[in-house]
Short mmCIF file of C-alpha atoms in Angstrom, two decimals:
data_model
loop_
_atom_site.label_atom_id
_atom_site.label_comp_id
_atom_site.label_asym_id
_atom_site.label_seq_id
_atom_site.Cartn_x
_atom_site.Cartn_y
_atom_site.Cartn_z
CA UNK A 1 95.24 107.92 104.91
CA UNK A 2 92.74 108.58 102.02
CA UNK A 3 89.97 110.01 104.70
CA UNK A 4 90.48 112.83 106.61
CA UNK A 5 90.59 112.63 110.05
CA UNK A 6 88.64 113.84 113.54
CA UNK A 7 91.15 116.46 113.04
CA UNK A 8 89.85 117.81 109.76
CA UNK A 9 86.58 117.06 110.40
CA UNK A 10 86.35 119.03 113.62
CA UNK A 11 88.28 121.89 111.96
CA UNK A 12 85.47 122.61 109.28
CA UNK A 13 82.98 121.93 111.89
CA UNK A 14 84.68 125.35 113.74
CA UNK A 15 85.12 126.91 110.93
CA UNK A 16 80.92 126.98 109.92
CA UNK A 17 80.64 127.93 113.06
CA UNK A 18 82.68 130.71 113.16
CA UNK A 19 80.81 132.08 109.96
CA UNK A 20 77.66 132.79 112.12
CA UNK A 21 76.97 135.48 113.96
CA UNK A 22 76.08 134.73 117.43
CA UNK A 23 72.18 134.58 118.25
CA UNK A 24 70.70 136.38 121.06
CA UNK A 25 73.17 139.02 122.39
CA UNK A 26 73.51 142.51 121.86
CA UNK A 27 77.23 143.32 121.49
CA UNK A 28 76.71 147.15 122.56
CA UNK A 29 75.50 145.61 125.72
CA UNK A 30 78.34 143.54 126.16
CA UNK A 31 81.51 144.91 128.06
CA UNK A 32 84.83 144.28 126.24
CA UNK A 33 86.47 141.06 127.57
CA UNK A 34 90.53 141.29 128.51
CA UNK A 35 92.90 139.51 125.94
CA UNK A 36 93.25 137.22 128.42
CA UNK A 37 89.62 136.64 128.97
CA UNK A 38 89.04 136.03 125.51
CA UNK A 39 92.11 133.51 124.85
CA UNK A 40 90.08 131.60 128.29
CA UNK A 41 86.62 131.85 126.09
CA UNK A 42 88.44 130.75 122.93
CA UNK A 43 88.92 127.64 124.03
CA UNK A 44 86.31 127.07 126.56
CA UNK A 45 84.36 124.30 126.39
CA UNK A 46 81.01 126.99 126.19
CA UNK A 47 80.42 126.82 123.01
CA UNK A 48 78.87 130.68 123.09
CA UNK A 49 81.84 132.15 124.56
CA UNK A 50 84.38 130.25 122.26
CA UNK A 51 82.53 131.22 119.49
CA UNK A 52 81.97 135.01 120.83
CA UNK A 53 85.91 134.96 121.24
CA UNK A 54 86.77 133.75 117.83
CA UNK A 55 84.22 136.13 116.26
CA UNK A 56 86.36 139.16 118.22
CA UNK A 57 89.92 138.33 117.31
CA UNK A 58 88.29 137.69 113.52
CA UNK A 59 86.61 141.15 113.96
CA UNK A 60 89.84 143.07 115.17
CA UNK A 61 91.95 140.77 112.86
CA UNK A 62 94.60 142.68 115.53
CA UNK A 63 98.14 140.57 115.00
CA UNK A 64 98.48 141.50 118.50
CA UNK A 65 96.92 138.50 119.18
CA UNK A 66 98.97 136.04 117.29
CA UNK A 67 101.64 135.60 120.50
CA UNK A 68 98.88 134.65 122.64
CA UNK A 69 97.37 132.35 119.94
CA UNK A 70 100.78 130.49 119.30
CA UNK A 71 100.98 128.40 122.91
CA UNK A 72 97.75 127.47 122.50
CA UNK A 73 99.22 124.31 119.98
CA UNK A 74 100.80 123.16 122.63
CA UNK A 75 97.57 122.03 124.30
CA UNK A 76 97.06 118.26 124.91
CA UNK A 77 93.36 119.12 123.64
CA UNK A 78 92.50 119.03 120.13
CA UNK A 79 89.78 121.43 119.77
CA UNK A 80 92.06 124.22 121.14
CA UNK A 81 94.97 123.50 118.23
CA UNK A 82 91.34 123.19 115.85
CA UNK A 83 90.07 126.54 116.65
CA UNK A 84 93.53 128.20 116.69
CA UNK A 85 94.93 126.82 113.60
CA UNK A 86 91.16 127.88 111.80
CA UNK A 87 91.64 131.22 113.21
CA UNK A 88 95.27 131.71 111.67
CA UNK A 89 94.15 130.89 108.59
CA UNK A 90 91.53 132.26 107.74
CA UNK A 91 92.12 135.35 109.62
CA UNK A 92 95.75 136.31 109.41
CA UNK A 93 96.93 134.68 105.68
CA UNK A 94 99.71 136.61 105.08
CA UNK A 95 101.32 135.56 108.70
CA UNK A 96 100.02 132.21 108.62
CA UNK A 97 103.64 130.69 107.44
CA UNK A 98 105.81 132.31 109.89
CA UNK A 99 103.11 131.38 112.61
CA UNK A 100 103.23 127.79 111.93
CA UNK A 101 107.08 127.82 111.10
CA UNK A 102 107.45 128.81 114.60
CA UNK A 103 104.84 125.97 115.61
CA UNK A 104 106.91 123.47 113.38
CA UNK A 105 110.19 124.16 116.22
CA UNK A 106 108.86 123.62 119.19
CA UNK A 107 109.67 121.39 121.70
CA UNK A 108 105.46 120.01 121.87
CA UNK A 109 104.65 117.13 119.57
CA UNK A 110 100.72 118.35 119.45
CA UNK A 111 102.41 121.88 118.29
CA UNK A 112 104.30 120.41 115.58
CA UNK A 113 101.52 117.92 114.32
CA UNK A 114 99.49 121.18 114.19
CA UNK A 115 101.85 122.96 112.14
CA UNK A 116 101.87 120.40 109.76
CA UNK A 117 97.97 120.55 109.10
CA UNK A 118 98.41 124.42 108.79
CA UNK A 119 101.17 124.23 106.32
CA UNK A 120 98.71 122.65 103.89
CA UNK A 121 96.79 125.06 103.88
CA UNK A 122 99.17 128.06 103.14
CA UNK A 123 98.40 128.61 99.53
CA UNK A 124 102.49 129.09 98.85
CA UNK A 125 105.53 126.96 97.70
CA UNK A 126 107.07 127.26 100.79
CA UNK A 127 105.08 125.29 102.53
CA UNK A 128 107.10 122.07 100.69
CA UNK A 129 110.21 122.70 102.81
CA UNK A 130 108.65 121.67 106.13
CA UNK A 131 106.03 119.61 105.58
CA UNK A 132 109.38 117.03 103.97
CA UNK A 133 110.86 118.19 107.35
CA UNK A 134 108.01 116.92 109.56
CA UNK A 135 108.07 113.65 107.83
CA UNK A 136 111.67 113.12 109.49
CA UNK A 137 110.38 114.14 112.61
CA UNK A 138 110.89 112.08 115.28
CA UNK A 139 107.48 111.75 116.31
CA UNK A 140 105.45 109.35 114.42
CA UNK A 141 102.16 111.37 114.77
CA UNK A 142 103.97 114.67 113.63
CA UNK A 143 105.08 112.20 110.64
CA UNK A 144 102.36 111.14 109.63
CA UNK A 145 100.55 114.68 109.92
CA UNK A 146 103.05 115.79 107.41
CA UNK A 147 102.70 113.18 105.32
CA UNK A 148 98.71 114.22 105.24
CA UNK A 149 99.58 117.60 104.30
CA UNK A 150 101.78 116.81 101.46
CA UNK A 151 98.28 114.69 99.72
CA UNK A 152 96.37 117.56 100.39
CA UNK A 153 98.62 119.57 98.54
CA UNK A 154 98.01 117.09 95.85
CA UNK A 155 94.66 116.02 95.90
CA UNK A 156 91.86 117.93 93.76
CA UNK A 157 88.10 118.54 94.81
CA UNK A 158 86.60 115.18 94.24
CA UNK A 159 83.13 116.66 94.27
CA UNK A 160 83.55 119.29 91.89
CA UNK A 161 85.82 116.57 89.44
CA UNK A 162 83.71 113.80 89.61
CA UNK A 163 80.29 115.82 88.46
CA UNK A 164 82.43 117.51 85.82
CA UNK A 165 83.05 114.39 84.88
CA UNK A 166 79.97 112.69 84.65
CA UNK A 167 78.29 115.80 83.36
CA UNK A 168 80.63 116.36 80.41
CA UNK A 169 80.93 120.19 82.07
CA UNK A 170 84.56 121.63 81.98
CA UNK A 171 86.47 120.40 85.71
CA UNK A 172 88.06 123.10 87.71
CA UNK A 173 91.41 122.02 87.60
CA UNK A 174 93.17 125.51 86.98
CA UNK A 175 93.19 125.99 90.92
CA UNK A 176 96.31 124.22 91.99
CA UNK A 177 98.38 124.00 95.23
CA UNK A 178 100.79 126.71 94.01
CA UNK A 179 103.13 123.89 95.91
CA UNK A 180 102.25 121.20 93.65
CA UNK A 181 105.33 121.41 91.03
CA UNK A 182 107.52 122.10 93.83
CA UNK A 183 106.35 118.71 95.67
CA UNK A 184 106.63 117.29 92.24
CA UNK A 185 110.38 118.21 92.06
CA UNK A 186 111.14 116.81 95.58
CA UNK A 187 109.48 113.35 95.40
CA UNK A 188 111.57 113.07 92.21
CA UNK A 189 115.02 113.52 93.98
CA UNK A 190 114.35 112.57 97.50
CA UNK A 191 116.84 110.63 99.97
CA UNK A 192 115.18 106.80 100.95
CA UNK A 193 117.73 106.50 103.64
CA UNK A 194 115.55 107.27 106.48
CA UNK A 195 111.76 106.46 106.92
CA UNK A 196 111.17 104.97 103.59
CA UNK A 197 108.74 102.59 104.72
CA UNK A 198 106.22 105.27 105.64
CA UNK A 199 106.39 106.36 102.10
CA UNK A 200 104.51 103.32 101.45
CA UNK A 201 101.42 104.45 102.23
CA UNK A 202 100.99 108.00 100.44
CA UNK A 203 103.36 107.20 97.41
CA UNK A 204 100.77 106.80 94.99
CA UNK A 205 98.30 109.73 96.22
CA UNK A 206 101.44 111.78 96.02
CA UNK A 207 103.28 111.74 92.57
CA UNK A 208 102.67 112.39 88.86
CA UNK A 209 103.38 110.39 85.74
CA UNK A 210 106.23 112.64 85.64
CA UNK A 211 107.74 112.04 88.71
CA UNK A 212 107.54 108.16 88.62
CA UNK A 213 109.62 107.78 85.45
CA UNK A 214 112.21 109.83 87.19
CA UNK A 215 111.92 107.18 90.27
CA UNK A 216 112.22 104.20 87.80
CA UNK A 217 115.44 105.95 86.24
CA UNK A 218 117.12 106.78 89.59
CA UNK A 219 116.37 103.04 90.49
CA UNK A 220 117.59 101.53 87.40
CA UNK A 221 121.12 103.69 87.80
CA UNK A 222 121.30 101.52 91.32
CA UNK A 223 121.15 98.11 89.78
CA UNK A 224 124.02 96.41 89.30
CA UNK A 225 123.86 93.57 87.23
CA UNK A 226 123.96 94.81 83.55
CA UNK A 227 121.58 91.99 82.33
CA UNK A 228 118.70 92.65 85.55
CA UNK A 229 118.86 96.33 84.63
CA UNK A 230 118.09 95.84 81.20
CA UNK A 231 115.22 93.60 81.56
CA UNK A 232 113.59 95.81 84.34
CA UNK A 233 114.35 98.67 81.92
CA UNK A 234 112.06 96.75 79.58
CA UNK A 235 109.46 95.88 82.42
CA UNK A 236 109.36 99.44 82.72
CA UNK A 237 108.72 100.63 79.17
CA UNK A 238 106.36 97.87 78.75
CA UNK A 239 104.27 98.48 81.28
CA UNK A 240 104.21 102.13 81.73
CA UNK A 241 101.73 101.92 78.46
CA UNK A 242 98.56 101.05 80.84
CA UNK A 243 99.43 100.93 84.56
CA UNK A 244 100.99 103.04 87.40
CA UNK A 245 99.31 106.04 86.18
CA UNK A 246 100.15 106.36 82.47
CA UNK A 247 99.36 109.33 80.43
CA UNK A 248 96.45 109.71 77.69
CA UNK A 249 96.98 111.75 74.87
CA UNK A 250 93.03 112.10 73.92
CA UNK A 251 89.56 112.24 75.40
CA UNK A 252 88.00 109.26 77.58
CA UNK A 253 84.41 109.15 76.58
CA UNK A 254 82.34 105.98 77.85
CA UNK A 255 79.67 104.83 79.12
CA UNK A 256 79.68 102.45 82.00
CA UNK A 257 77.19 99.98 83.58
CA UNK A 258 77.09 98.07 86.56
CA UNK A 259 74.93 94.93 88.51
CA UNK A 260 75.14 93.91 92.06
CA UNK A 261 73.33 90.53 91.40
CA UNK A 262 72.94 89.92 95.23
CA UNK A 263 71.21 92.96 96.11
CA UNK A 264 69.60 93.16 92.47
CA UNK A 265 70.68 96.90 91.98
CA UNK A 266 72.38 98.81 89.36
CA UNK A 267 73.86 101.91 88.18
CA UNK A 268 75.13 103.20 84.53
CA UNK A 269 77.29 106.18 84.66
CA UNK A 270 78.63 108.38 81.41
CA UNK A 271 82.30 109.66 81.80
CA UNK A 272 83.76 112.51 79.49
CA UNK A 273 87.28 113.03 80.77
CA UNK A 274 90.27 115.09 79.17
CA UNK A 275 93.97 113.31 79.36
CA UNK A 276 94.35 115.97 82.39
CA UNK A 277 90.96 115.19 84.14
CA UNK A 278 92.27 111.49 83.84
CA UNK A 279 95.53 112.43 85.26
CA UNK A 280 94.27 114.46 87.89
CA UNK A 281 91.47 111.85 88.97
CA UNK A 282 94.21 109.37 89.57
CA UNK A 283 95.27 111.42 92.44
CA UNK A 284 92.13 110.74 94.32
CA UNK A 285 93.15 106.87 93.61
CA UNK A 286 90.87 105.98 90.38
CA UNK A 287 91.74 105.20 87.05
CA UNK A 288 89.45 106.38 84.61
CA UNK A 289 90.88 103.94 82.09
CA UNK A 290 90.51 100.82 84.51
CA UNK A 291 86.89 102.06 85.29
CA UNK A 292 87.02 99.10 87.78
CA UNK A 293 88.40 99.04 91.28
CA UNK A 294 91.67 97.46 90.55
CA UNK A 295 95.05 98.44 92.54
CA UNK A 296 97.58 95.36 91.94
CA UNK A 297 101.02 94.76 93.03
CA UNK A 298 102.53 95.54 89.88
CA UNK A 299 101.34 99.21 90.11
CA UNK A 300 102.26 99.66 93.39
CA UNK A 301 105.63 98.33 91.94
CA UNK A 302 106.16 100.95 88.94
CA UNK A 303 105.34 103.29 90.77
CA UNK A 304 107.86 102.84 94.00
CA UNK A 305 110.64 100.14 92.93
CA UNK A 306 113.02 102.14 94.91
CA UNK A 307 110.17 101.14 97.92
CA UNK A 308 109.23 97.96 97.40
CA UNK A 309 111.91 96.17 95.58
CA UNK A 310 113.98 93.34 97.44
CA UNK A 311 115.76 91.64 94.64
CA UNK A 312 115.40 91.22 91.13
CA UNK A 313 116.81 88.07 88.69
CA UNK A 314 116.35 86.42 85.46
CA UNK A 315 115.34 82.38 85.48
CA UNK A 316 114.17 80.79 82.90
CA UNK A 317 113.15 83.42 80.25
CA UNK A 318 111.33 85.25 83.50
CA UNK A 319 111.94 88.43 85.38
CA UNK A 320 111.32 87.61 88.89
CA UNK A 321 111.38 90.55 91.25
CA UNK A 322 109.91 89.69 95.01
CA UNK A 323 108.58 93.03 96.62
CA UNK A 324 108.13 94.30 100.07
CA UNK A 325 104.41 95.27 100.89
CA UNK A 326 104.74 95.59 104.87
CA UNK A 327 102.92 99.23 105.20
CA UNK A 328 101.46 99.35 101.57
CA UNK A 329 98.14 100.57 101.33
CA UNK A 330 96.64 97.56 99.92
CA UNK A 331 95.28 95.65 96.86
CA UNK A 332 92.09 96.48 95.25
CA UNK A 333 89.67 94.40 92.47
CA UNK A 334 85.72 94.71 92.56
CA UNK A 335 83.27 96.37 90.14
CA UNK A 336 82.88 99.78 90.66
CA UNK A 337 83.23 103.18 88.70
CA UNK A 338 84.78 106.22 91.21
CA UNK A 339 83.80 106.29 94.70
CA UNK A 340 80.55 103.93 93.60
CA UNK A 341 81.71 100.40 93.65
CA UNK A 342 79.69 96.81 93.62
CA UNK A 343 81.91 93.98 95.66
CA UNK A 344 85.09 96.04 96.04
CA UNK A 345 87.91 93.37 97.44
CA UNK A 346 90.60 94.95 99.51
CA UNK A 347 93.41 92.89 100.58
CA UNK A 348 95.75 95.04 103.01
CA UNK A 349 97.21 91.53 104.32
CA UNK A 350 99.86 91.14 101.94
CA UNK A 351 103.73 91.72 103.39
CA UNK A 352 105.80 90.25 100.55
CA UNK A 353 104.72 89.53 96.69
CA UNK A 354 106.65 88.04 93.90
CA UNK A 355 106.01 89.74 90.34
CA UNK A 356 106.79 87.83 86.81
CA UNK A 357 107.91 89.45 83.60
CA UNK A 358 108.96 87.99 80.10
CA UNK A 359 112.57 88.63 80.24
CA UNK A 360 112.76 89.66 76.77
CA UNK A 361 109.45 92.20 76.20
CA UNK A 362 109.10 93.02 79.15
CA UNK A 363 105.42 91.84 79.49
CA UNK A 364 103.44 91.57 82.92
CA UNK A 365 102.41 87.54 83.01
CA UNK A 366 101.84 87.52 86.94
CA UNK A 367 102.09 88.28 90.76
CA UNK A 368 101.62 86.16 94.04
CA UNK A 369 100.99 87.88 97.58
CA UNK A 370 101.68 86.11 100.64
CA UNK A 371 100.73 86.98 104.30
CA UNK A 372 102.98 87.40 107.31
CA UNK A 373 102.65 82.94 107.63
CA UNK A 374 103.52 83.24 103.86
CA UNK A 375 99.97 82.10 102.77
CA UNK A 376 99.06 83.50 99.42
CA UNK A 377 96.12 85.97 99.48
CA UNK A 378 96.22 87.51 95.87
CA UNK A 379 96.84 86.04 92.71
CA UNK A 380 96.95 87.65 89.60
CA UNK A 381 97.42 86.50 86.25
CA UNK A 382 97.37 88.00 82.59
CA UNK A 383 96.71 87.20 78.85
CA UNK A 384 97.97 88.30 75.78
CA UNK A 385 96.61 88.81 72.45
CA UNK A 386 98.85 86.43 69.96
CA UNK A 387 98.57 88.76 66.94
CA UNK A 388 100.47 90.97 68.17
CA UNK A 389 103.55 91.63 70.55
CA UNK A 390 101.67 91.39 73.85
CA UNK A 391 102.51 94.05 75.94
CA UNK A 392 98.72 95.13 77.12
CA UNK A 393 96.97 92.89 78.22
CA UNK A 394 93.43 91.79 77.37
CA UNK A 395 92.15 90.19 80.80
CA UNK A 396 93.63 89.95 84.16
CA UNK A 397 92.58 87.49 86.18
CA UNK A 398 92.31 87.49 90.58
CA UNK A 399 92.46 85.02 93.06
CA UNK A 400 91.38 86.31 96.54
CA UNK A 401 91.29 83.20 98.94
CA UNK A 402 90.17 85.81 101.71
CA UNK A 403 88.92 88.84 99.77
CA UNK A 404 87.67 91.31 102.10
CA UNK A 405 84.01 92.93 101.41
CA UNK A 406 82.69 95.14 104.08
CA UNK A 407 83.28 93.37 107.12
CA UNK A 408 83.02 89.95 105.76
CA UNK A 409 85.33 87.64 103.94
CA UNK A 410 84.94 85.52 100.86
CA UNK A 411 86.86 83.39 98.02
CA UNK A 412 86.68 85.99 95.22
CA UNK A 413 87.70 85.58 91.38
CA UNK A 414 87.94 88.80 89.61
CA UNK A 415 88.14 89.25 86.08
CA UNK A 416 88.56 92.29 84.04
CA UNK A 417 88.56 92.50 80.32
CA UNK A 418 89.97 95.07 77.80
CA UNK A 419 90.34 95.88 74.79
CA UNK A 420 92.53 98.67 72.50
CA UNK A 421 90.31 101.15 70.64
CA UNK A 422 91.86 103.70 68.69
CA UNK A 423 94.99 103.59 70.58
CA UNK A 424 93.44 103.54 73.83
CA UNK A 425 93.73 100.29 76.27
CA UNK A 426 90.28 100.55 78.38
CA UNK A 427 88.19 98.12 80.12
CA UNK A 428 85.16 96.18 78.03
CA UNK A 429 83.97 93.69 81.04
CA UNK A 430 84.47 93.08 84.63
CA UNK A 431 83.03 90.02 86.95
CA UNK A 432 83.50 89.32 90.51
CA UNK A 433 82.38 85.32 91.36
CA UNK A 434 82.44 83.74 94.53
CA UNK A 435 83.57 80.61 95.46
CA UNK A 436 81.69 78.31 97.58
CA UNK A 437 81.86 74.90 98.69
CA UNK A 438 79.32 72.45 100.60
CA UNK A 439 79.84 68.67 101.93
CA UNK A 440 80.16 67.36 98.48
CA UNK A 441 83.52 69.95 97.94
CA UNK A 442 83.88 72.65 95.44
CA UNK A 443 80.65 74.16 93.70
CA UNK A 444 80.57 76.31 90.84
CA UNK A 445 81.39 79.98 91.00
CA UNK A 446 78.63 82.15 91.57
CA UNK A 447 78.40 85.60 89.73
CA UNK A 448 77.50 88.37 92.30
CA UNK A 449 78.37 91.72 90.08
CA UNK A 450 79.17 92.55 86.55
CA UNK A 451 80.15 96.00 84.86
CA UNK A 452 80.33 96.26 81.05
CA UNK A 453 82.14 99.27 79.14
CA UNK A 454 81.32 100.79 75.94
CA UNK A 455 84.13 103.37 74.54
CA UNK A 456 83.46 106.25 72.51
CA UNK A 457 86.20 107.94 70.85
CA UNK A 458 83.92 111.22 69.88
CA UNK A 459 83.27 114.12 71.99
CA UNK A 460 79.68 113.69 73.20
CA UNK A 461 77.45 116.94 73.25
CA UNK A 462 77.10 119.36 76.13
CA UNK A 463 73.54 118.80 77.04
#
């Protein structure tokens, strides 16, 4: 669900084209259409009368026309519910809510689902209330229309973050969903019982540092067994230090290079993020920290144990706790900074993983990921400093039997390195190799991209 749809797409095509003024005719020689001409025009397929139509109704901005606007949701077609729900918005903002509220009860799916894009776009908290009701709906496209609205509602301008960041210019975060912290608040405290698995997909584009730790306490109140609580309550606290979005406390200043051997380019980028740029980037699904591509099971796992946990028990010294990743949104690993990435792996194959902790500290040591015919398609392992007590750790390594790149596959081994400077845990190295064999059997891994990190812990200067 990261990229917008037709639907969106569509939407801000109408809406350009509503911001013209139409070529070519002289409006004094025009006669006045009926309302009932015009609501025809609107949503004609001319594209000169729908436009002249819109441009009226925005010109008379007369709520008169709202009743005649409303059964126009209910159309099968998609441009009509486009053009109307563009209209309501951007010409009637105060009535927008009730006009969509109304949408949200009626007895048309393609009424509802359009009600749920308009709600995310009501600058209000109000707006929270039904989006959560449309994703009970009982239409799965109404669902998962709500479900869209309730990221939007979270996610920031990627454009406008990701030069701030890379410009070391201040990011316009002050600009908030006013619905954000009421989102927030609901996520924290809502009921599983009914469509949890769709939750799956969004979790993780949806809630803040904040509200996972209030997950990961309501799930640890569930657990029974006095000795499997405890250790997951120490999985928890270990691991919250560097994955499933955890908080910085000071300025991420680095800069990052990249090679794609096989097509011999490369690209070095300079990041100057503030602990709330970091935390806000991690909505659009990157971790500043990470640098690389690199989603695993384990953060999916933090961040939704109430979602993906099946059971949980202590053998041998080891947490084991096998997850559920039917409708997940995947696994990631590749070298890559942002939306700019160099052999980016993404396994979405994966239905059920197993995840290993040290009983005792708590420490990630590895997770397995098997398909539907329980064939493993993601490995991942961990290392440990010995100095110390081991909780961060300093490479992770990824098998990918089956990695996915583009539209091909290939055996991929991923390795990312890090490193703690200054009380930061941040990435120093990443490789991606593939794996290749011929008639005499296994050759030796071949590099194909590389990204190196170098950390500064001062401010740099505002060119």
């Amino acid at each position: 669900m990261k990229k917008l749809d037709c639907f969106i797409l569509l939407w801000l095509i109408s809406t350009l084209a509503c911001s013209f003024p139409v070529v070519g005719q002289d409006p004094a020689k025009t006669l006045p259409a009926t309302p009932d001409q015009v609501i025809s025009d609107l949503i004609s397929d001319n594209e000169t009368k729908s436009r002249n139509a819109a441009l009226q109704i925005r010109n008379s901005a007369d709520q008169n026309w709202l009743p005649r606007l409303g059964p126009l949701l209910e159309s099968p077609q998609g441009r009509s519910r486009q053009i109307v729900t563009m209209l309501v918005l951007g010409v009637y903002p105060d009535k927008a809510f009730d006009f969509f509220s109304e949408a949200a009860l009626s007895k048309s799916v393609f009424a509802r689902e359009a009600a749920m894009y308009g709600f995310a776009r009501v600058s209000a908290p109000t707006v929270v209330e039904p989006l959560f009701t449309g994703t009970v709906d009982p239409d799965d496209t109404v669902r998962n229309a709500a479900l869209r609205g309730l990221q939007l509602i979270c996610r920031p301008n990627g454009a406008q973050l990701f030069t701030a960041l890379q410009t070391s210019l201040e990011s316009p975060l002050t600009n908030r969903h006013p619905a954000e912290q009421k989102l927030q608040s609901q996520l924290s405290d809502l009921d599983f019982s009914r469509y949890s698995q769709q939750w799956k997909s969004v979790w993780q584009d949806l809630v803040s540092r904040e509200t996972i730790l209030s997950i990961q306490s309501r799930y640890l109140d569930s657990v029974k067994d006095p000795s499997v609580a405890a250790a997951l309550k120490k999985s928890f606290e270990s691991n919250n230090s560097w994955a499933a979005k955890p908080l910085h406390q000071k300025n991420l200043n680095y800069n990052f290079s990249m090679v794609n051997l096989v097509a011999g380019s490369s690209k070095e980028i300079s990041i100057s993020a503030t602990p709330e740029e970091i935390a806000r980037t991690r909505f659009l699904g990157y971790d500043l920290d990470r640098a690389v591509q690199l989603r695993l099971a384990l953060d999916l796992w933090l961040q939704a144990p109430h979602l993906y946990t099946k059971s949980a028990q202590i053998s041998d010294g080891k947490l084991l706790v096998e997850i559920d990743l039917d409708g997940s949104p995947g696994l990631l690993a590749g070298v890559g900074l942002l939306n700019i990435s160099y052999w980016q792996s993404r396994v979405s194959s994966g239905r059920s993983g197993s995840l290993a902790f040290d009983a005792k500290t708590g420490a990630w040591l590895s997770e397995d990921v098997k398909d539907s015919n329980a064939k493993v398609v993601w490995t991942a392992k961990s290392s440990f400093e010995k100095e110390n007590a081991g909780l961060q750790p300093i490479s992770i390594s990824i098998q990918m039997p089956e990695g996915q790149v583009g539209a091909k596959r290939y055996d991929l081994e991923f390795k990312a390195e890090f490193t703690n400077t200054s009380g930061i845990h941040h990435l120093t190295r990443a490789t991606m190799h593939e794996k290749k064999k011929d008639e005499t059997g296994d050759l030796p891994p071949e590099l194909r991209a590389l990204a190196e990190l170098t950390l500064s812990t001062d401010k740099p200067t505002t060119e």
